[in-house]
Short mmCIF file of N, CA and C in Angstrom, two decimals:
data_model
loop_
_atom_site.label_atom_id
_atom_site.label_comp_id
_atom_site.label_asym_id
_atom_site.label_seq_id
_atom_site.Cartn_x
_atom_site.Cartn_y
_atom_site.Cartn_z
N MET E 1 91.49 36.71 -190.16
CA MET E 1 91.07 36.12 -191.06
C MET E 1 92.18 34.93 -192.04
N ASP E 2 93.49 35.30 -192.06
CA ASP E 2 93.98 34.38 -192.40
C ASP E 2 94.24 33.02 -191.74
N ALA E 3 93.78 33.03 -190.52
CA ALA E 3 94.04 31.77 -189.61
C ALA E 3 92.65 31.10 -190.45
N SER E 4 91.66 31.63 -190.47
CA SER E 4 90.60 30.72 -191.11
C SER E 4 90.58 30.42 -192.55
N ILE E 5 91.09 31.18 -193.38
CA ILE E 5 91.64 30.49 -194.11
C ILE E 5 92.27 29.29 -194.52
N GLY E 6 93.09 29.05 -193.44
CA GLY E 6 93.99 28.40 -193.49
C GLY E 6 93.90 27.11 -192.67
N GLU E 7 92.64 27.16 -192.00
CA GLU E 7 92.05 25.97 -191.58
C GLU E 7 91.13 25.42 -192.80
N LEU E 8 91.07 26.06 -193.64
CA LEU E 8 90.30 25.60 -194.74
C LEU E 8 90.95 24.78 -195.92
N GLU E 9 92.27 24.69 -196.04
CA GLU E 9 93.30 24.26 -196.80
C GLU E 9 92.76 22.96 -196.76
N LEU E 10 92.56 22.48 -198.34
CA LEU E 10 91.94 21.28 -198.17
C LEU E 10 93.48 20.22 -198.77
N THR E 11 93.42 19.19 -198.20
CA THR E 11 94.74 18.63 -198.20
C THR E 11 93.88 17.26 -198.58
N VAL E 12 92.79 17.14 -199.02
CA VAL E 12 92.34 15.78 -199.88
C VAL E 12 91.71 16.21 -201.04
N GLN E 13 92.41 15.48 -202.21
CA GLN E 13 91.68 15.97 -203.58
C GLN E 13 90.88 14.87 -203.80
N THR E 14 89.71 14.99 -204.29
CA THR E 14 88.63 13.95 -204.32
C THR E 14 88.21 13.82 -206.21
N GLY E 15 88.80 15.31 -206.69
CA GLY E 15 88.23 15.24 -207.82
C GLY E 15 87.39 16.42 -208.19
N ASN E 16 86.51 17.06 -207.03
CA ASN E 16 85.21 17.63 -206.90
C ASN E 16 85.33 18.44 -205.89
N PRO E 17 84.99 20.01 -206.44
CA PRO E 17 85.27 20.63 -204.98
C PRO E 17 84.42 20.66 -203.80
N VAL E 18 83.05 20.07 -204.34
CA VAL E 18 82.00 20.03 -203.19
C VAL E 18 82.60 18.77 -201.93
N THR E 19 83.10 17.79 -202.86
CA THR E 19 83.31 16.63 -201.93
C THR E 19 84.75 17.00 -201.30
N ASP E 20 85.48 17.84 -201.92
CA ASP E 20 86.84 17.96 -201.35
C ASP E 20 86.86 18.58 -199.87
N VAL E 21 85.71 19.44 -199.87
CA VAL E 21 85.13 20.08 -198.64
C VAL E 21 84.86 19.36 -197.76
N ILE E 22 83.81 18.47 -198.00
CA ILE E 22 83.36 17.61 -196.88
C ILE E 22 84.03 16.77 -196.68
N VAL E 23 85.28 16.21 -197.37
CA VAL E 23 85.82 14.81 -197.22
C VAL E 23 86.99 15.93 -196.20
N GLY E 24 87.26 16.67 -196.71
CA GLY E 24 88.43 17.53 -195.79
C GLY E 24 88.09 18.51 -194.36
N ASP E 25 86.90 18.27 -194.51
CA ASP E 25 86.15 18.99 -192.98
C ASP E 25 86.20 17.78 -192.04
N THR E 26 86.10 16.39 -193.00
CA THR E 26 85.87 15.34 -192.03
C THR E 26 87.23 14.57 -191.40
N GLN E 27 88.18 15.17 -192.52
CA GLN E 27 89.58 14.82 -191.93
C GLN E 27 90.01 15.60 -190.84
N GLN E 28 89.96 17.01 -190.98
CA GLN E 28 90.05 17.88 -190.28
C GLN E 28 89.44 16.97 -188.67
N LYS E 29 87.96 17.10 -188.75
CA LYS E 29 87.79 16.38 -187.20
C LYS E 29 88.00 15.38 -186.69
N CYS E 30 88.46 14.27 -188.01
CA CYS E 30 89.28 13.17 -187.11
C CYS E 30 90.04 13.56 -186.64
N ARG E 31 91.17 14.15 -186.97
CA ARG E 31 92.15 14.65 -186.38
C ARG E 31 92.34 15.17 -184.93
N LYS E 32 91.28 16.12 -184.83
CA LYS E 32 91.26 16.68 -183.27
C LYS E 32 90.77 15.65 -182.64
N LEU E 33 89.68 14.79 -183.12
CA LEU E 33 89.04 13.67 -182.05
C LEU E 33 89.83 12.33 -181.80
N GLY E 34 91.06 12.30 -182.66
CA GLY E 34 91.98 11.35 -182.52
C GLY E 34 91.53 9.88 -183.09
N VAL E 35 90.95 10.26 -184.18
CA VAL E 35 90.06 8.88 -185.12
C VAL E 35 91.27 9.17 -186.20
N ASP E 36 91.45 7.57 -186.79
CA ASP E 36 92.46 7.16 -188.11
C ASP E 36 91.11 7.45 -189.39
N PHE E 37 91.70 8.27 -189.89
CA PHE E 37 90.72 8.51 -191.34
C PHE E 37 91.19 8.18 -192.51
N GLN E 38 91.01 7.14 -193.09
CA GLN E 38 91.52 6.56 -194.05
C GLN E 38 90.48 6.82 -195.38
N VAL E 39 91.29 7.37 -196.36
CA VAL E 39 90.20 7.65 -197.59
C VAL E 39 90.62 7.17 -199.33
N ASP E 40 89.92 6.40 -199.53
CA ASP E 40 90.44 6.09 -200.74
C ASP E 40 88.91 6.69 -201.65
N PHE E 41 89.12 7.54 -201.94
CA PHE E 41 87.92 8.28 -202.82
C PHE E 41 88.25 9.20 -204.15
N GLN E 42 87.41 8.43 -205.46
CA GLN E 42 88.01 9.67 -206.45
C GLN E 42 86.30 9.54 -206.87
N TYR E 43 86.13 11.23 -206.96
CA TYR E 43 84.75 11.47 -207.56
C TYR E 43 84.39 11.14 -209.04
N PRO E 44 83.38 10.65 -209.37
CA PRO E 44 83.62 9.70 -210.74
C PRO E 44 83.22 11.08 -211.69
N ALA E 45 84.23 11.02 -212.68
CA ALA E 45 84.33 12.16 -213.59
C ALA E 45 83.03 12.52 -214.62
N THR E 46 82.68 10.96 -214.69
CA THR E 46 81.55 11.05 -215.70
C THR E 46 80.49 10.43 -215.37
N GLY E 47 79.31 10.36 -216.11
CA GLY E 47 77.79 9.49 -215.22
C GLY E 47 77.17 10.49 -215.00
N GLY E 48 77.05 11.82 -215.17
CA GLY E 48 76.02 12.37 -214.92
C GLY E 48 75.39 12.35 -213.12
N PHE E 49 76.59 12.38 -212.28
CA PHE E 49 76.19 12.32 -210.88
C PHE E 49 76.69 13.74 -210.13
N ASP E 50 75.22 14.05 -209.59
CA ASP E 50 75.47 15.80 -209.41
C ASP E 50 76.27 15.87 -207.91
N ALA E 51 77.44 16.59 -207.55
CA ALA E 51 78.20 16.67 -206.53
C ALA E 51 77.59 17.33 -205.57
N PHE E 52 76.49 17.66 -205.62
CA PHE E 52 75.13 18.19 -204.46
C PHE E 52 75.16 16.71 -203.72
N ASP E 53 74.29 16.00 -204.72
CA ASP E 53 73.73 14.30 -204.37
C ASP E 53 75.07 13.77 -203.55
N ILE E 54 75.87 13.45 -204.13
CA ILE E 54 76.79 12.89 -203.83
C ILE E 54 77.24 13.52 -202.47
N GLY E 55 77.28 14.75 -202.01
CA GLY E 55 77.81 15.53 -201.00
C GLY E 55 76.66 15.25 -199.85
N ILE E 56 75.25 14.97 -200.29
CA ILE E 56 74.32 14.48 -198.88
C ILE E 56 75.05 13.30 -198.73
N ILE E 57 75.40 12.45 -199.86
CA ILE E 57 75.58 11.04 -199.07
C ILE E 57 76.85 10.96 -198.24
N LEU E 58 77.44 11.77 -198.62
CA LEU E 58 78.89 11.78 -198.03
C LEU E 58 78.88 12.74 -196.34
N GLN E 59 78.35 13.82 -196.41
CA GLN E 59 77.95 14.19 -195.36
C GLN E 59 77.28 13.61 -194.47
N ASN E 60 75.92 13.05 -194.65
CA ASN E 60 75.43 12.29 -193.64
C ASN E 60 76.31 11.00 -193.10
N LEU E 61 76.67 10.14 -193.89
CA LEU E 61 77.65 9.05 -193.75
C LEU E 61 78.69 9.63 -192.67
N LEU E 62 79.40 10.47 -193.17
CA LEU E 62 80.24 10.64 -192.43
C LEU E 62 80.16 11.42 -190.79
N GLN E 63 79.03 12.01 -190.97
CA GLN E 63 78.53 12.84 -189.51
C GLN E 63 78.63 11.39 -188.47
N ASN E 64 77.69 10.86 -189.21
CA ASN E 64 77.20 9.39 -188.40
C ASN E 64 78.18 8.78 -188.20
N ALA E 65 79.45 8.58 -189.09
CA ALA E 65 80.43 7.81 -188.61
C ALA E 65 81.45 8.53 -187.29
N ALA E 66 81.49 9.51 -187.64
CA ALA E 66 81.97 10.27 -186.58
C ALA E 66 81.59 10.46 -185.20
N GLU E 67 80.22 10.33 -185.64
CA GLU E 67 79.39 10.69 -184.01
C GLU E 67 79.58 8.96 -183.20
N ALA E 68 79.52 8.08 -184.10
CA ALA E 68 79.71 7.02 -183.57
C ALA E 68 81.19 6.42 -182.93
N CYS E 69 82.11 7.30 -183.62
CA CYS E 69 83.60 7.35 -183.21
C CYS E 69 83.66 8.07 -181.74
N ARG E 70 82.62 9.07 -181.60
CA ARG E 70 83.14 9.65 -180.17
C ARG E 70 82.54 8.76 -178.87
N ARG E 71 81.61 7.51 -179.12
CA ARG E 71 81.16 6.40 -178.21
C ARG E 71 82.55 5.40 -177.76
N VAL E 72 83.11 5.37 -179.13
CA VAL E 72 84.31 4.35 -178.81
C VAL E 72 85.49 4.50 -178.26
N GLY E 73 86.20 3.77 -177.40
CA GLY E 73 87.66 3.89 -176.88
C GLY E 73 88.37 4.33 -177.96
N GLY E 74 89.41 4.84 -177.39
CA GLY E 74 90.84 5.91 -178.57
C GLY E 74 91.41 5.56 -179.28
N ASN E 75 92.05 3.83 -178.73
CA ASN E 75 92.64 3.38 -179.92
C ASN E 75 91.95 2.51 -180.67
N GLU E 76 90.26 2.39 -180.65
CA GLU E 76 89.43 1.38 -181.83
C GLU E 76 88.88 2.69 -182.76
N ARG E 77 89.46 3.89 -182.76
CA ARG E 77 88.82 4.89 -183.71
C ARG E 77 89.09 5.03 -185.15
N PHE E 78 87.88 4.87 -185.60
CA PHE E 78 88.66 4.89 -187.43
C PHE E 78 87.41 5.00 -188.04
N ILE E 79 87.40 5.49 -189.71
CA ILE E 79 86.46 5.57 -190.48
C ILE E 79 87.10 5.61 -192.04
N VAL E 80 86.56 4.75 -192.50
CA VAL E 80 87.10 3.96 -194.12
C VAL E 80 86.40 4.69 -194.77
N LEU E 81 86.72 5.49 -195.97
CA LEU E 81 85.96 6.00 -197.07
C LEU E 81 86.37 5.68 -198.23
N THR E 82 85.57 4.93 -199.07
CA THR E 82 85.99 4.36 -199.97
C THR E 82 85.16 4.79 -201.20
N GLY E 83 85.45 5.37 -202.49
CA GLY E 83 84.58 5.59 -203.42
C GLY E 83 85.04 5.50 -204.75
N LYS E 84 84.28 4.04 -205.31
CA LYS E 84 85.16 3.79 -206.86
C LYS E 84 84.01 3.62 -207.86
N ARG E 85 84.43 3.82 -208.92
CA ARG E 85 83.77 4.07 -210.56
C ARG E 85 83.68 2.07 -210.38
N LYS E 86 83.02 1.28 -210.99
CA LYS E 86 82.78 0.03 -211.39
C LYS E 86 81.77 0.12 -212.61
N GLY E 87 82.40 -0.11 -213.95
CA GLY E 87 81.47 -0.03 -214.91
C GLY E 87 79.92 1.31 -215.14
N ARG E 88 79.10 0.95 -214.95
CA ARG E 88 78.29 1.65 -214.78
C ARG E 88 77.38 2.53 -213.51
N PHE E 89 78.35 1.89 -212.67
CA PHE E 89 78.27 2.12 -211.12
C PHE E 89 79.14 2.80 -210.13
N PHE E 90 78.34 3.84 -209.21
CA PHE E 90 79.31 4.32 -208.46
C PHE E 90 78.72 3.88 -207.07
N LEU E 91 80.31 3.22 -206.19
CA LEU E 91 79.96 2.79 -205.17
C LEU E 91 80.93 3.84 -204.30
N ILE E 92 79.87 3.93 -202.72
CA ILE E 92 80.68 4.67 -201.90
C ILE E 92 80.24 4.03 -200.41
N GLU E 93 81.52 3.45 -199.51
CA GLU E 93 81.36 2.70 -198.61
C GLU E 93 81.55 3.60 -197.56
N VAL E 94 81.24 3.52 -195.88
CA VAL E 94 81.62 4.07 -195.17
C VAL E 94 81.94 2.79 -194.17
N LYS E 95 82.90 2.87 -193.35
CA LYS E 95 82.76 1.66 -192.37
C LYS E 95 83.49 2.69 -190.93
N ASN E 96 83.18 2.23 -189.74
CA ASN E 96 83.54 2.84 -188.58
C ASN E 96 82.85 1.88 -187.55
N PRO E 97 83.59 2.01 -186.42
CA PRO E 97 83.07 1.15 -185.18
C PRO E 97 81.76 1.82 -184.56
N PHE E 98 81.63 0.82 -183.70
CA PHE E 98 80.30 1.50 -183.14
C PHE E 98 80.48 0.84 -181.51
N ALA E 99 80.04 1.30 -180.74
CA ALA E 99 79.44 0.99 -179.26
C ALA E 99 77.95 0.89 -179.06
N GLY E 100 77.72 -0.16 -178.66
CA GLY E 100 76.55 -0.73 -178.14
C GLY E 100 75.76 -1.53 -179.10
N GLU E 101 74.52 -1.55 -178.94
CA GLU E 101 73.87 -2.71 -180.48
C GLU E 101 73.20 -1.43 -181.30
N VAL E 102 72.76 -2.21 -182.27
CA VAL E 102 72.43 -1.64 -183.46
C VAL E 102 70.73 -2.22 -183.72
N VAL E 103 69.76 -0.90 -183.83
CA VAL E 103 68.25 -1.65 -183.55
C VAL E 103 67.66 -0.88 -185.00
N PHE E 104 67.33 -1.50 -185.55
CA PHE E 104 66.56 -1.34 -186.66
C PHE E 104 64.86 -0.87 -186.45
N GLY E 105 64.43 -0.17 -186.97
CA GLY E 105 63.15 0.60 -186.90
C GLY E 105 62.09 0.06 -188.36
N GLN E 106 61.10 0.06 -188.38
CA GLN E 106 59.78 -0.13 -188.91
C GLN E 106 60.48 0.15 -190.61
N ASP E 107 61.39 1.31 -190.79
CA ASP E 107 61.79 1.47 -192.23
C ASP E 107 62.97 0.63 -192.56
N ASN E 108 63.62 -0.14 -191.76
CA ASN E 108 64.77 -1.02 -191.98
C ASN E 108 66.13 -0.48 -191.88
N LEU E 109 65.85 1.12 -191.38
CA LEU E 109 67.20 1.52 -190.87
C LEU E 109 67.43 1.55 -189.83
N PRO E 110 68.40 1.53 -189.23
CA PRO E 110 68.83 1.92 -187.83
C PRO E 110 68.46 3.26 -187.12
N VAL E 111 67.80 2.79 -185.71
CA VAL E 111 67.13 4.06 -184.89
C VAL E 111 68.20 4.90 -184.30
N THR E 112 68.15 5.84 -184.42
CA THR E 112 69.09 6.61 -184.30
C THR E 112 69.23 6.72 -182.61
N THR E 113 70.26 6.74 -181.57
CA THR E 113 70.76 6.71 -180.14
C THR E 113 71.06 8.24 -179.24
N LYS E 114 70.68 9.11 -180.39
CA LYS E 114 71.05 10.36 -180.30
C LYS E 114 69.95 10.98 -178.97
N THR E 115 70.24 11.36 -178.07
CA THR E 115 68.82 11.99 -177.27
C THR E 115 68.51 13.43 -176.94
N ASP E 116 69.48 14.22 -177.54
CA ASP E 116 69.57 15.57 -177.56
C ASP E 116 68.70 15.71 -178.67
N ASP E 117 67.70 16.61 -178.74
CA ASP E 117 66.95 17.14 -180.05
C ASP E 117 66.81 15.62 -180.93
N ALA E 118 66.00 14.58 -180.31
CA ALA E 118 66.08 13.62 -181.23
C ALA E 118 65.03 13.60 -182.19
N PHE E 119 64.15 14.34 -182.14
CA PHE E 119 63.23 14.92 -183.68
C PHE E 119 64.09 15.50 -184.87
N MET E 120 65.53 16.32 -184.41
CA MET E 120 66.38 16.20 -185.68
C MET E 120 67.04 15.46 -185.89
N HIS E 121 67.32 14.28 -185.33
CA HIS E 121 67.99 13.15 -185.60
C HIS E 121 66.94 11.81 -186.41
N GLY E 122 67.99 10.89 -187.02
CA GLY E 122 67.86 10.07 -187.38
C GLY E 122 67.19 9.49 -188.85
N ILE E 123 67.14 11.25 -189.50
CA ILE E 123 66.73 11.48 -191.08
C ILE E 123 67.95 11.34 -191.92
N GLY E 124 69.27 10.90 -191.41
CA GLY E 124 70.57 11.21 -192.30
C GLY E 124 70.58 9.79 -193.32
N LEU E 125 70.11 8.57 -192.81
CA LEU E 125 70.63 7.26 -193.72
C LEU E 125 69.07 7.70 -194.32
N ALA E 126 68.15 8.13 -194.08
CA ALA E 126 66.81 8.06 -195.00
C ALA E 126 66.97 8.68 -196.28
N ASN E 127 67.80 10.18 -195.96
CA ASN E 127 68.51 11.11 -196.86
C ASN E 127 68.94 10.16 -197.67
N VAL E 128 70.44 9.40 -197.19
CA VAL E 128 71.05 8.67 -198.50
C VAL E 128 70.49 7.67 -198.94
N ARG E 129 69.65 7.00 -198.60
CA ARG E 129 68.76 5.90 -199.07
C ARG E 129 67.93 6.83 -200.20
N ARG E 130 67.47 7.92 -199.93
CA ARG E 130 66.64 8.38 -201.00
C ARG E 130 67.67 9.07 -202.49
N GLU E 131 68.71 9.61 -202.03
CA GLU E 131 69.57 9.59 -203.22
C GLU E 131 70.06 8.61 -203.89
N ALA E 132 70.01 7.69 -203.24
CA ALA E 132 70.39 6.34 -204.04
C ALA E 132 69.46 6.04 -204.90
N GLU E 133 68.29 6.19 -204.10
CA GLU E 133 67.04 6.03 -205.44
C GLU E 133 67.04 6.83 -206.15
N LYS E 134 67.22 7.87 -206.09
CA LYS E 134 67.55 9.17 -207.43
C LYS E 134 68.13 8.27 -208.24
N TYR E 135 69.09 7.67 -208.22
CA TYR E 135 69.85 7.08 -209.16
C TYR E 135 69.90 5.72 -209.75
N MET E 136 69.07 5.36 -209.39
CA MET E 136 68.07 3.66 -209.26
C MET E 136 69.33 2.79 -208.78
N GLY E 137 69.96 3.53 -207.14
CA GLY E 137 70.46 1.94 -206.97
C GLY E 137 70.02 2.08 -205.68
N GLU E 138 70.75 1.57 -204.18
CA GLU E 138 70.60 1.35 -203.76
C GLU E 138 71.47 1.49 -202.30
N MET E 139 70.84 1.18 -200.86
CA MET E 139 71.80 1.72 -199.80
C MET E 139 71.72 0.38 -198.76
N GLU E 140 72.58 -0.13 -198.77
CA GLU E 140 72.84 -1.33 -197.79
C GLU E 140 73.66 -1.07 -196.45
N VAL E 141 72.90 -1.78 -195.46
CA VAL E 141 73.32 -1.17 -194.23
C VAL E 141 73.95 -2.51 -193.57
N CYS E 142 74.91 -3.14 -192.94
CA CYS E 142 75.48 -4.28 -192.08
C CYS E 142 76.50 -3.88 -191.28
N TYR E 143 76.74 -4.72 -190.04
CA TYR E 143 77.70 -4.25 -189.22
C TYR E 143 78.08 -6.18 -188.86
N GLU E 144 79.40 -5.97 -187.91
CA GLU E 144 79.44 -7.12 -187.75
C GLU E 144 81.01 -6.80 -187.24
N LYS E 145 80.69 -7.39 -185.86
CA LYS E 145 81.96 -7.61 -184.52
C LYS E 145 82.29 -5.78 -184.24
N GLN E 146 81.42 -5.30 -184.20
CA GLN E 146 81.30 -3.34 -183.65
C GLN E 146 81.68 -2.73 -184.76
N VAL E 147 81.80 -3.33 -186.11
CA VAL E 147 82.03 -2.34 -187.11
C VAL E 147 80.63 -2.18 -187.92
N PHE E 148 80.74 -0.64 -187.77
CA PHE E 148 79.43 -0.27 -188.78
C PHE E 148 79.61 -0.60 -190.64
N THR E 149 78.81 -1.02 -191.23
CA THR E 149 79.36 -0.32 -192.82
C THR E 149 77.97 -0.16 -193.85
N VAL E 150 78.05 1.02 -193.93
CA VAL E 150 76.88 1.79 -195.50
C VAL E 150 77.60 1.52 -196.83
N THR E 151 76.93 0.69 -197.22
CA THR E 151 77.43 0.62 -198.91
C THR E 151 76.23 1.47 -199.50
N VAL E 152 76.47 2.25 -200.33
CA VAL E 152 75.61 3.08 -201.56
C VAL E 152 76.30 2.89 -202.85
N MET E 153 75.37 2.28 -203.52
CA MET E 153 75.23 2.05 -204.99
C MET E 153 75.03 3.13 -205.80
N LEU E 154 75.09 3.75 -206.73
CA LEU E 154 74.44 4.27 -207.88
C LEU E 154 74.80 4.57 -208.99
N GLN E 155 73.83 4.11 -209.97
CA GLN E 155 73.89 4.03 -210.98
C GLN E 155 73.74 4.88 -212.28
N ASN E 156 74.71 5.17 -212.96
CA ASN E 156 74.63 5.90 -213.91
C ASN E 156 73.66 6.18 -214.96
N ILE E 157 73.04 7.39 -214.67
CA ILE E 157 71.58 7.29 -215.65
C ILE E 157 71.33 8.18 -216.65
N GLU E 158 72.63 8.52 -217.00
CA GLU E 158 72.85 9.56 -218.52
C GLU E 158 72.58 8.44 -219.71
#
């Protein structure tokens, strides 16, 4: 049991226990996969943002980024997470490399490339978009030169 608790040691301090766990878990996974994980994320102390909503956003974006890195060559693997408050807005951005091509569906979201249990995949970015809209914000998905970027803007609704 002590070994399990040791694995849960939080090395990333985001300012919120929920986001600490999600970011810390991603950091551990990246270490095991040989992915360079860069974090500049600070949970907004004010603004009425629910930690579980932010957690849904982070979990989905970081899980997608880790999956994409598994398909990319060794030295080119990275995930960059940023989260900053700018006035009334909180911006979250995740960048990662990808292999292959990005195809968008009718919902203007990338179509999942996962073939195992395909019916269970492809809903992550829809969940992120829903959370952004909850805060009168938006999600932008773009890619350039094999780097995929998702930016989520949330607005203070207090």
